[in-house]
Coordinates of C-alpha atoms in Angstrom, one line a residue:
M1 CA -18.3 -5.2 -34.6
D2 CA -19.7 -3.2 -37.5
A3 CA -20.0 0.6 -37.4
Q4 CA -23.8 0.5 -37.3
G5 CA -23.7 -1.5 -34.1
R6 CA -21.4 0.7 -32.1
G7 CA -24.2 2.8 -30.6
R8 CA -26.1 -0.1 -29.1
A9 CA -25.5 -0.6 -25.5
D10 CA -26.0 -4.4 -25.8
N11 CA -23.3 -4.6 -28.4
I12 CA -20.6 -2.6 -26.8
D13 CA -17.5 -4.5 -25.9
P14 CA -16.2 -3.6 -22.3
A15 CA -12.9 -2.4 -23.9
D16 CA -14.9 0.1 -26.0
Q17 CA -16.1 1.9 -22.8
W18 CA -12.6 3.2 -21.9
V19 CA -11.9 6.8 -22.9
L20 CA -8.9 9.0 -22.3
N21 CA -9.3 11.9 -19.9
P22 CA -7.0 14.6 -21.4
N23 CA -6.7 16.3 -18.0
T24 CA -5.2 13.4 -16.2
G25 CA -3.7 11.4 -19.0
E26 CA -5.5 8.3 -17.7
Y27 CA -8.3 6.1 -19.2
E28 CA -11.7 6.2 -17.5
L29 CA -14.7 3.9 -17.8
R30 CA -17.9 5.4 -19.2
L31 CA -21.0 3.4 -18.4
G32 CA -24.7 4.0 -19.2
P33 CA -26.5 5.3 -22.3
S34 CA -24.2 7.7 -24.1
A35 CA -23.2 8.9 -27.6
P36 CA -21.5 6.3 -29.7
Q37 CA -17.9 5.9 -28.5
S38 CA -15.0 4.5 -30.5
P39 CA -13.0 1.6 -29.1
V40 CA -9.9 2.5 -27.2
P41 CA -7.3 -0.1 -27.9
G42 CA -4.5 2.3 -27.0
P43 CA -3.6 6.0 -26.5
R44 CA -6.1 8.3 -28.3
R45 CA -5.4 11.6 -30.1
P46 CA -7.2 14.6 -28.7
A47 CA -8.9 16.6 -31.4
S48 CA -10.3 20.1 -31.6
R49 CA -14.1 20.2 -31.8
A50 CA -15.8 22.4 -34.3
G51 CA -17.2 25.6 -33.0
S52 CA -15.0 25.6 -29.9
G53 CA -11.8 27.2 -29.1
A54 CA -10.6 24.3 -27.0
P55 CA -11.1 20.5 -27.0
R56 CA -14.2 19.5 -25.1
R57 CA -13.2 17.5 -22.0
R58 CA -14.4 13.9 -22.1
N59 CA -15.4 14.0 -18.4
D60 CA -17.6 17.1 -18.9
S61 CA -20.4 14.7 -19.9
S62 CA -22.4 12.6 -17.5
P63 CA -23.1 8.9 -18.2
G64 CA -26.5 9.8 -19.6
D65 CA -25.4 12.8 -21.7
T66 CA -26.5 11.9 -25.2
R67 CA -25.9 13.6 -28.6
E68 CA -29.5 14.8 -28.6
S69 CA -29.4 16.3 -25.1
R70 CA -26.2 18.2 -25.9
Q71 CA -27.6 19.5 -29.2
G72 CA -30.7 20.6 -27.2
R73 CA -28.5 22.7 -25.0
G74 CA -26.9 24.4 -28.0
G75 CA -23.7 22.4 -27.9
V76 CA -21.9 21.5 -31.2
V77 CA -21.5 17.7 -31.4
P78 CA -19.3 16.1 -34.1
P79 CA -20.7 13.1 -36.0
P80 CA -19.9 9.6 -35.0
R81 CA -16.4 8.3 -35.8
S82 CA -18.0 5.7 -38.0
G83 CA -19.3 8.5 -40.1
R84 CA -15.9 10.0 -40.5
R85 CA -14.5 6.7 -41.5
R86 CA -17.0 6.4 -44.3
G87 CA -15.7 9.7 -45.7
G88 CA -18.3 12.0 -44.1
E89 CA -17.2 15.4 -43.0
P90 CA -18.4 17.0 -39.8
E91 CA -20.6 20.0 -40.3
T92 CA -19.0 23.3 -39.0
P93 CA -20.4 26.8 -38.7
Q94 CA -19.8 29.0 -41.7
G95 CA -16.4 30.5 -41.8
R96 CA -15.0 28.4 -38.9
R97 CA -13.1 25.8 -40.9
A98 CA -10.4 28.2 -41.9
A99 CA -9.8 29.1 -38.2
R100 CA -9.2 25.5 -37.1
R101 CA -5.7 24.9 -35.9
P102 CA -4.1 21.5 -35.6
V103 CA -3.9 20.3 -32.1
K104 CA -0.5 19.1 -30.9
K105 CA -0.7 15.4 -30.4
K106 CA 0.0 14.1 -26.9
S107 CA 3.1 12.0 -27.2
K108 CA 2.7 8.2 -26.9
A109 CA 5.5 8.2 -24.3
K110 CA 3.6 10.6 -22.0
K111 CA 0.4 8.6 -22.3
V112 CA 2.3 5.4 -21.5
L113 CA 4.0 7.2 -18.6
A114 CA 0.6 8.0 -17.1
W115 CA -0.5 4.4 -17.4
T116 CA 2.8 3.3 -15.8
A117 CA 2.0 5.2 -12.7
G118 CA -1.3 3.4 -12.4
G119 CA 0.3 0.0 -13.0
T120 CA 2.8 0.6 -10.2
A121 CA -0.1 1.3 -7.9
F122 CA -1.7 -2.0 -8.9
V123 CA 1.3 -4.0 -8.2
L124 CA 2.0 -2.4 -4.8
V125 CA -1.4 -3.5 -3.7
A126 CA -0.8 -6.8 -5.6
I127 CA 2.3 -7.5 -3.5
G128 CA 0.1 -10.0 -1.7
T129 CA -1.7 -10.7 -5.1
A130 CA -4.4 -8.2 -4.4
G131 CA -5.8 -5.6 -6.9
Y132 CA -5.7 -2.1 -8.2
L133 CA -8.6 -1.3 -10.6
Y134 CA -11.5 -0.9 -8.1
L135 CA -14.3 0.1 -10.4
K136 CA -17.9 0.9 -9.5
H137 CA -19.3 -2.0 -11.3
L138 CA -16.9 -4.4 -9.5
E139 CA -17.6 -3.2 -6.0
G140 CA -19.6 -6.3 -5.2
N141 CA -16.6 -8.5 -5.9
V142 CA -14.6 -7.3 -2.9
T143 CA -15.3 -9.1 0.4
T144 CA -15.0 -7.2 3.7
T145 CA -14.3 -8.5 7.2
D146 CA -14.9 -6.6 10.4
V147 CA -11.8 -6.9 12.6
G148 CA -12.9 -4.2 15.1
S149 CA -10.2 -2.0 16.6
A150 CA -7.4 -4.0 14.9
A151 CA -7.8 -1.8 11.8
K152 CA -8.4 2.0 11.4
N153 CA -11.9 3.2 10.4
G154 CA -10.7 5.0 7.3
F155 CA -7.7 6.0 5.2
S156 CA -5.7 9.3 5.3
K157 CA -4.0 10.6 2.2
D158 CA -1.7 12.8 4.3
D159 CA 0.0 10.1 6.4
A160 CA 2.3 7.2 6.1
F161 CA 0.4 3.9 6.1
N162 CA 0.9 0.2 6.7
I163 CA -1.0 -2.5 4.9
L164 CA -0.6 -6.1 5.9
I165 CA -0.8 -8.4 2.9
I166 CA -1.8 -11.9 3.7
G167 CA -1.7 -14.9 1.4
T168 CA -3.5 -17.9 2.9
D169 CA -2.8 -21.6 2.2
K170 CA -6.5 -22.3 1.8
R171 CA -7.5 -24.4 -1.2
T172 CA -10.3 -23.1 -3.3
G173 CA -11.5 -23.7 -6.8
K174 CA -10.2 -26.3 -9.2
G175 CA -6.7 -27.6 -8.9
N176 CA -4.4 -26.5 -6.0
T177 CA -4.0 -30.1 -5.0
G178 CA -0.2 -29.8 -4.7
Y179 CA -0.2 -26.8 -2.4
G180 CA -0.9 -26.1 1.3
D181 CA -2.3 -28.4 4.0
T182 CA -5.3 -30.6 3.1
G183 CA -8.4 -29.2 4.7
S184 CA -6.6 -26.0 5.9
V185 CA -8.8 -23.4 7.4
G186 CA -6.5 -20.8 5.8
H187 CA -3.4 -20.0 7.8
A188 CA -1.2 -16.9 7.2
D189 CA 1.1 -18.6 4.8
T190 CA 2.6 -15.5 3.0
N191 CA 2.8 -12.3 4.9
I192 CA 4.1 -8.9 3.9
L193 CA 3.9 -5.7 5.8
L194 CA 3.8 -2.9 3.2
H195 CA 4.9 0.5 4.6
V196 CA 4.4 3.5 2.4
S197 CA 6.2 6.7 3.4
K198 CA 4.4 9.9 4.3
D199 CA 6.1 11.8 1.5
R200 CA 5.5 8.9 -1.0
T201 CA 9.1 8.8 -2.0
N202 CA 9.6 5.2 -1.0
A203 CA 8.0 2.0 0.3
T204 CA 9.2 -1.0 2.2
A205 CA 7.7 -4.5 1.8
L206 CA 8.7 -6.5 4.9
S207 CA 8.2 -10.3 4.5
I208 CA 7.4 -12.1 7.8
P209 CA 8.3 -15.9 7.7
R210 CA 5.4 -18.2 8.4
D211 CA 7.7 -20.3 10.6
L212 CA 8.7 -17.4 12.8
V213 CA 8.1 -18.4 16.5
V214 CA 5.9 -15.7 18.1
N215 CA 3.5 -15.1 20.9
V216 CA 0.0 -14.6 19.5
P217 CA -1.9 -12.2 21.7
D218 CA -5.6 -12.5 22.8
C219 CA -7.8 -11.6 19.9
P220 CA -11.2 -10.0 20.1
T221 CA -13.1 -11.5 17.1
K222 CA -16.4 -10.6 15.6
E223 CA -18.9 -13.5 15.4
A224 CA -21.5 -14.0 12.7
D225 CA -24.3 -12.9 15.0
G226 CA -22.5 -9.6 15.8
T227 CA -21.2 -10.5 19.2
E228 CA -17.6 -10.4 20.1
K229 CA -15.5 -13.4 21.3
V230 CA -12.0 -13.2 22.7
I231 CA -9.8 -16.0 21.4
P232 CA -7.1 -16.7 23.9
G233 CA -3.5 -16.1 22.8
T234 CA -0.8 -18.8 22.6
E235 CA 3.0 -18.6 23.2
N236 CA 5.9 -19.9 21.2
V237 CA 3.9 -20.9 18.1
R238 CA 4.4 -20.4 14.4
F239 CA 3.3 -17.0 13.0
N240 CA 1.0 -18.7 10.5
T241 CA -1.3 -19.9 13.3
S242 CA -2.2 -16.2 13.9
L243 CA -4.9 -16.8 11.2
G244 CA -7.5 -19.5 11.0
Q245 CA -6.3 -21.4 14.1
D246 CA -9.1 -21.6 16.7
G247 CA -11.2 -19.3 14.5
R248 CA -8.7 -16.4 14.4
D249 CA -9.5 -13.7 11.8
P250 CA -7.1 -11.3 10.0
G251 CA -7.3 -8.9 12.9
C252 CA -5.5 -11.5 15.0
T253 CA -2.7 -11.5 12.5
M254 CA -2.5 -7.7 12.5
R255 CA -2.3 -7.8 16.4
T256 CA 0.5 -10.4 16.1
V257 CA 2.5 -8.2 13.8
K258 CA 2.2 -5.4 16.3
E259 CA 3.3 -7.8 19.1
V260 CA 6.4 -8.9 17.1
T261 CA 7.5 -5.7 15.4
G262 CA 6.0 -2.9 17.4
I263 CA 4.6 -1.6 14.1
Q264 CA 0.8 -1.1 13.9
P265 CA -0.8 -2.3 10.6
D266 CA -3.5 0.1 9.6
H267 CA -5.4 -2.3 7.3
F268 CA -5.2 -5.7 5.7
M269 CA -5.7 -7.3 2.3
M270 CA -6.0 -11.1 2.0
V271 CA -6.1 -13.5 -0.9
D272 CA -5.8 -17.3 -1.4
F273 CA -3.9 -19.5 -4.0
N274 CA -6.3 -18.7 -6.9
A275 CA -5.2 -15.0 -7.0
V276 CA -1.7 -15.9 -8.3
K277 CA -3.2 -17.9 -11.1
T278 CA -5.9 -15.4 -12.2
L279 CA -3.8 -12.3 -12.0
T280 CA -0.8 -13.7 -13.9
T281 CA -3.1 -15.0 -16.6
A282 CA -4.8 -11.6 -16.8
V283 CA -1.5 -9.8 -17.5
G284 CA -0.5 -12.4 -20.1
G285 CA 2.3 -14.0 -18.0
V286 CA 5.1 -12.9 -15.8
D287 CA 8.8 -13.1 -16.8
V288 CA 11.1 -15.0 -14.4
C289 CA 14.7 -16.2 -14.5
L290 CA 16.1 -19.4 -13.2
A291 CA 19.8 -19.8 -12.3
H292 CA 19.4 -23.6 -12.6
A293 CA 16.9 -26.1 -13.9
V294 CA 14.0 -27.0 -11.6
N295 CA 12.0 -30.2 -11.5
D296 CA 10.0 -30.2 -8.3
K297 CA 7.8 -33.3 -7.9
Q298 CA 5.8 -31.7 -5.1
S299 CA 4.8 -28.5 -6.8
H300 CA 5.1 -30.0 -10.3
L301 CA 7.3 -27.1 -11.5
D302 CA 9.5 -28.3 -14.3
L303 CA 11.5 -25.6 -16.0
P304 CA 15.1 -25.5 -17.5
A305 CA 17.6 -22.8 -16.5
G306 CA 17.1 -19.5 -18.2
K307 CA 14.3 -17.0 -18.8
H308 CA 10.6 -18.0 -18.9
K309 CA 7.2 -16.5 -19.0
I310 CA 4.8 -18.2 -16.6
E311 CA 1.1 -17.8 -15.7
G312 CA -1.8 -19.6 -14.1
E313 CA -1.0 -23.0 -12.6
Q314 CA 2.7 -22.7 -13.5
A315 CA 3.0 -19.3 -11.8
L316 CA 1.4 -20.7 -8.6
A317 CA 3.9 -23.6 -8.7
F318 CA 6.7 -21.1 -9.0
V319 CA 5.8 -19.1 -5.9
R320 CA 4.9 -22.2 -3.9
T321 CA 8.1 -24.2 -4.6
R322 CA 10.6 -24.3 -1.8
H323 CA 12.6 -27.5 -2.2
S324 CA 14.3 -26.2 -5.3
W325 CA 15.8 -23.0 -3.8
G326 CA 18.8 -22.5 -1.6
N327 CA 18.5 -24.6 1.6
Q328 CA 15.0 -25.8 0.6
G329 CA 13.4 -23.7 3.3
D330 CA 10.8 -21.0 3.6
L331 CA 13.4 -18.2 3.8
D332 CA 14.8 -19.0 0.4
R333 CA 11.3 -19.3 -1.0
I334 CA 10.5 -15.8 0.3
K335 CA 13.4 -14.4 -1.7
V336 CA 12.0 -16.1 -4.9
Q337 CA 8.6 -14.7 -4.2
Q338 CA 10.0 -11.2 -3.8
Q339 CA 11.8 -11.6 -7.2
F340 CA 8.5 -12.7 -8.7
M341 CA 6.6 -9.7 -7.3
A342 CA 9.3 -7.3 -8.6
S343 CA 8.9 -8.9 -12.0
L344 CA 5.1 -8.5 -11.8
M345 CA 5.7 -4.8 -11.1
R346 CA 7.8 -4.5 -14.2
K347 CA 5.2 -6.3 -16.2
M348 CA 2.5 -4.0 -15.0
S349 CA 4.7 -1.0 -16.0
S350 CA 5.1 -2.2 -19.5
S351 CA 3.2 -0.6 -22.4
D352 CA 2.0 -4.1 -23.4
T353 CA -0.2 -4.1 -20.3
L354 CA -0.9 -0.4 -19.7
T355 CA -2.2 0.4 -23.2
S356 CA -4.6 -2.6 -23.3
P357 CA -8.1 -1.7 -21.8
S358 CA -9.3 -5.3 -22.2
K359 CA -6.3 -6.6 -20.3
L360 CA -6.9 -4.1 -17.5
I361 CA -10.6 -5.1 -17.3
D362 CA -9.5 -8.7 -16.9
L363 CA -7.2 -7.6 -14.1
A364 CA -10.0 -5.7 -12.4
E365 CA -12.2 -8.8 -12.5
A366 CA -9.5 -11.1 -11.2
A367 CA -8.2 -8.8 -8.5
T368 CA -11.4 -7.8 -6.9
K369 CA -12.8 -11.3 -6.9
A370 CA -9.6 -12.4 -5.1
L371 CA -9.6 -9.7 -2.5
T372 CA -10.8 -9.6 1.1
V373 CA -10.1 -6.4 3.1
D374 CA -11.1 -4.8 6.4
K375 CA -14.2 -2.5 6.5
G376 CA -12.1 0.6 6.9
I377 CA -11.0 0.3 3.2
G378 CA -13.9 -1.7 1.9
S379 CA -15.4 1.0 -0.4
V380 CA -14.3 1.5 -4.0
G381 CA -13.6 5.2 -3.3
T382 CA -11.2 4.4 -0.4
L383 CA -9.4 1.7 -2.4
K384 CA -9.0 4.1 -5.3
D385 CA -7.5 6.7 -2.9
I386 CA -5.0 4.1 -1.7
A387 CA -4.1 3.2 -5.3
L388 CA -3.6 6.8 -6.2
E389 CA -1.2 7.3 -3.3
L390 CA 0.7 4.1 -4.1
K391 CA 1.3 5.0 -7.7
K392 CA 3.4 8.0 -6.5
V393 CA 6.2 5.7 -5.3
P394 CA 9.0 5.1 -7.8
T395 CA 9.8 1.4 -8.3
K396 CA 13.5 1.9 -7.7
N397 CA 12.6 3.0 -4.2
I398 CA 10.4 0.0 -3.4
T399 CA 12.5 -2.2 -1.1
F400 CA 11.9 -5.9 -0.4
L401 CA 13.4 -7.4 2.7
T402 CA 12.7 -10.1 5.3
V403 CA 12.5 -9.9 9.1
P404 CA 16.1 -10.6 10.2
V405 CA 15.9 -14.1 11.9
K406 CA 18.1 -16.8 13.5
D407 CA 17.6 -20.5 13.6
N408 CA 15.5 -21.5 16.6
P409 CA 17.9 -23.2 19.1
A410 CA 15.0 -25.1 20.6
D411 CA 14.7 -27.2 17.4
G412 CA 17.9 -29.0 18.0
V413 CA 19.8 -30.3 14.9
V414 CA 16.9 -30.1 12.5
H415 CA 15.9 -26.5 12.1
K416 CA 12.2 -26.1 11.4
T417 CA 11.5 -22.7 12.8
V418 CA 13.2 -19.4 13.3
I419 CA 13.3 -16.6 15.9
V420 CA 13.7 -12.8 15.6
D421 CA 17.3 -11.7 15.4
P422 CA 17.5 -9.7 18.7
A423 CA 20.4 -7.5 17.4
L424 CA 19.3 -6.6 13.8
A425 CA 15.5 -7.0 13.7
P426 CA 14.8 -4.1 16.2
Q427 CA 16.8 -1.7 13.9
V428 CA 14.7 -2.7 10.9
F429 CA 11.4 -2.3 12.8
D430 CA 12.6 1.0 14.2
A431 CA 13.5 2.3 10.7
I432 CA 10.1 1.3 9.2
D433 CA 8.1 2.6 12.2
N434 CA 10.0 6.0 11.9
D435 CA 9.4 6.3 8.1
V436 CA 13.1 5.8 7.3
S437 CA 13.8 4.6 3.7
F438 CA 16.0 1.7 2.8
T439 CA 16.9 3.4 -0.4
E440 CA 18.6 6.7 -1.1
V441 CA 15.8 9.2 -1.7
K442 CA 15.3 12.9 -1.3
K443 CA 13.1 13.2 1.8
K444 CA 11.8 16.5 3.1
Q445 CA 12.6 19.8 1.5
K446 CA 15.8 21.3 2.9
A447 CA 14.0 24.3 4.2
E448 CA 11.6 22.1 6.3
K449 CA 14.4 20.0 7.7
D450 CA 16.5 23.1 8.6
A451 CA 13.5 24.6 10.4
E452 CA 13.0 21.4 12.5
A453 CA 16.6 21.2 13.3
A454 CA 16.7 24.9 14.4
R455 CA 14.1 24.3 17.0
L456 CA 16.6 22.1 18.9
K457 CA 19.4 24.7 18.7
G458 CA 19.9 27.4 21.3
S459 CA 20.0 27.8 25.1
R460 CA 18.2 25.4 27.4
S461 CA 16.5 26.0 30.7
A462 CA 17.4 24.0 33.8
P463 CA 15.2 21.0 34.4
S464 CA 13.8 22.7 37.5
E465 CA 12.4 25.5 35.3
V466 CA 10.6 23.3 32.9
R467 CA 6.8 23.6 33.4
V468 CA 4.8 21.0 31.4
R469 CA 1.4 19.3 31.3
I470 CA 1.5 15.7 30.2
L471 CA -1.5 14.1 28.2
N472 CA -2.0 10.6 26.9
G473 CA -2.8 11.0 23.2
G474 CA -2.7 7.4 22.1
A475 CA 0.1 5.8 24.1
V476 CA -0.6 2.7 26.2
A477 CA -2.6 3.3 29.4
G478 CA -0.6 4.7 32.2
S479 CA 2.0 6.3 30.0
A480 CA 1.3 9.9 31.2
Q481 CA 1.7 8.9 34.9
E482 CA 4.8 6.8 34.1
T483 CA 6.4 9.8 32.3
L484 CA 5.5 12.1 35.1
G485 CA 7.2 9.9 37.7
W486 CA 10.3 9.6 35.6
L487 CA 10.6 13.3 34.9
Q488 CA 10.1 14.3 38.6
N489 CA 12.1 11.5 40.3
Q490 CA 15.0 11.0 37.8
E491 CA 15.3 14.2 35.7
G492 CA 14.3 16.9 38.2
V493 CA 11.4 18.3 36.2
L494 CA 9.3 19.1 39.3
K495 CA 7.0 21.5 37.7
S496 CA 5.2 18.8 35.7
E497 CA 1.7 17.3 36.1
N498 CA -0.5 14.6 34.6
A499 CA -3.4 16.2 32.7
G500 CA -5.1 13.0 31.8
N501 CA -6.2 12.0 28.3
A502 CA -5.9 14.2 25.2
P503 CA -9.1 15.1 23.2
A504 CA -7.9 13.0 20.3
E505 CA -5.3 10.4 19.6
L506 CA -2.1 11.2 17.8
D507 CA 0.3 9.0 15.8
K508 CA 3.3 11.0 16.9
T509 CA 4.2 12.6 20.2
T510 CA 4.2 16.4 20.2
L511 CA 5.3 19.2 22.5
E512 CA 3.5 22.5 22.0
Y513 CA 5.0 25.7 23.5
A514 CA 4.8 29.5 23.4
P515 CA 7.7 31.6 22.0
D516 CA 9.0 32.5 25.5
Q517 CA 9.1 28.8 26.4
A518 CA 11.5 27.7 23.6
A519 CA 14.4 27.2 26.1
Q520 CA 12.2 24.9 28.2
A521 CA 11.1 23.0 25.1
R522 CA 14.7 22.4 24.1
E523 CA 15.5 21.1 27.5
L524 CA 12.6 18.7 27.6
A525 CA 13.4 17.5 24.1
Q526 CA 16.9 16.8 25.2
L527 CA 15.8 14.8 28.2
M528 CA 13.2 12.8 26.4
G529 CA 14.9 12.3 23.0
L530 CA 12.3 14.2 21.1
P531 CA 13.1 15.1 17.4
G532 CA 12.7 18.6 16.1
S533 CA 9.5 17.5 14.2
A534 CA 7.8 16.8 17.6
L535 CA 8.3 20.5 18.7
K536 CA 5.3 22.6 17.8
P537 CA 5.6 26.3 18.3
G538 CA 2.2 27.6 19.4
K539 CA 0.8 28.8 22.7
S540 CA 1.0 27.9 26.3
V541 CA -1.8 26.6 28.4
T542 CA -2.7 27.2 32.1
N543 CA -1.8 24.4 34.5
S544 CA -3.6 23.5 37.7
Q545 CA -1.8 26.3 39.5
G546 CA -2.9 28.9 37.0
L547 CA 0.6 29.2 35.5
P548 CA 1.6 29.0 31.8
A549 CA 2.9 25.6 30.8
M550 CA 3.8 23.6 27.8
T551 CA 1.7 20.6 26.6
L552 CA 3.4 17.3 26.0
T553 CA 1.0 14.8 24.3
L554 CA 2.2 11.2 24.2
G555 CA 1.3 9.7 20.8
K556 CA 1.1 6.1 19.6
D557 CA 4.8 6.2 18.9
F558 CA 5.6 6.6 22.6
K559 CA 7.8 3.7 23.7
G560 CA 8.2 4.3 27.4
A561 CA 9.6 6.9 29.8
G562 CA 13.2 7.6 29.0
V563 CA 13.2 5.9 25.6
S564 CA 14.3 8.2 22.9
L565 CA 11.8 9.0 20.1
T566 CA 14.5 10.4 17.7
A567 CA 14.3 8.4 14.5
P568 CA 17.4 6.8 13.1
K569 CA 18.9 8.9 10.3
K570 CA 19.8 5.8 8.2
A571 CA 18.2 2.4 7.9
P572 CA 20.4 -0.6 8.8
D573 CA 22.3 -2.5 6.2
V574 CA 20.4 -5.7 5.6
D575 CA 19.9 -8.2 2.7
K576 CA 17.4 -6.5 0.4
S577 CA 16.3 -6.0 -3.2
T578 CA 14.4 -3.4 -5.1
A579 CA 11.6 -3.6 -7.6
D580 CA 13.5 -2.3 -10.6
K581 CA 16.3 -5.0 -10.5
V582 CA 16.1 -8.3 -12.4
K583 CA 17.3 -11.3 -10.4
C584 CA 17.4 -15.0 -11.2
A585 CA 15.9 -17.5 -8.7
S586 CA 18.5 -19.7 -7.2

């Protein structure tokens, strides 16, 4: 493009519209009529503007802020870059040139580092081959599905969150003839429950085998006319039938995850086969390593042993192949898919990707067109918030693991399905549900941990002296009455009462008490297995007899009367990998 054409909106290349925000170190898209902007193929050098003691911030201008309008407001505007390239000098007020000081260049390493954070965010969402760059002009690409109460209404930046990534076996577009079931309605073929910790120090990507035998619960499903239909559940079926079968939507898959793991997914993101092809092409290929040569006639993957860069159709064949890995089953394919996703993360964190605005635009187009989400996260603003939270997690603390399983004894000699390992799987589920990392990370600040531990230390009242009101704040119906009966009949806490439902639902169970009730709080915590974080020093309330009492609010984490809520201090030792390690598919 010649210099004279840079100011014309109809001649501007999309890559030319990306500018660096010096306050955040990240590139931002500038749309609408504006002053001529230079192309941004990589990191830009901030420069002092004439007549100003500090660099003008790029984001101080609105999309319609032109050179003429800024001059009209008395602002000093430098000439176009094209003018400077032709040897022209910007005009400066008399006497100001001598006062100009060279501005220290922002190092390339720091700029790339800023981009790396954004790339990590993309890939975390892209674990199920979804997307990161949710831009205003791409909002219409994202498809939303109303799954009712299966998903939350919105997203909180201050809490841990769970996103269910679903890859369907539905065939769309050209090709894809070697994959999935012919005429498939789109079953839950690849499933990953992504948990991001509250403090953003770690994340866990839990793969759920498609051939896991489960009980699919009844699923309330929204019909096209706005009515609701309940699809009956089925017992002892493959997990992948939780989607598509009998008209089940992603909300049914979310409810099935809850049924199997006890972990409640907050939202879902779903894609089909085409996403793997379009996203890997957009980044210019993903590096993979093969421990042995592969020539799979079913997926048509033909690669010698060693390192390769794959994209498009070849990348899809790589993640779909299962007869070339291990025991030729789905579990070994899951491991290869996890290695592929870790490689995709490293690719996204490379400067080759992160300093290329045109490549990132291609990613935005490919990702948003491939993505279907629930209505709770269907807006660009919400998706951006999720990405900004995800980018805080270091890749070395992103753990990939699979639900611990055993061969299904009902299959006989030929093992076609698996069942949950009753000994190890509950430990994994419990660790994830209680925000316990599978990698070594610095969790809470020592002062905060010490303060929580101190609430449990000290003298305790006798059970007969504990006075408490019990509210249901998100636990299953009847939990308050169940707890009341258990406390009175088995633990001797006779001064307790059922106070009904709490004003709002809570994710975690809490016990609020006044300073003079601390000994009572410690005793109740001991009886119920409450962690120090559940104890909330505050004030007492008046019970039905007009006496001061503590308030026990049973949250969504409540597992039943007498079941401890103290989280495990360490995650179980299971077969796992992390996103920063290179492994060869075998």
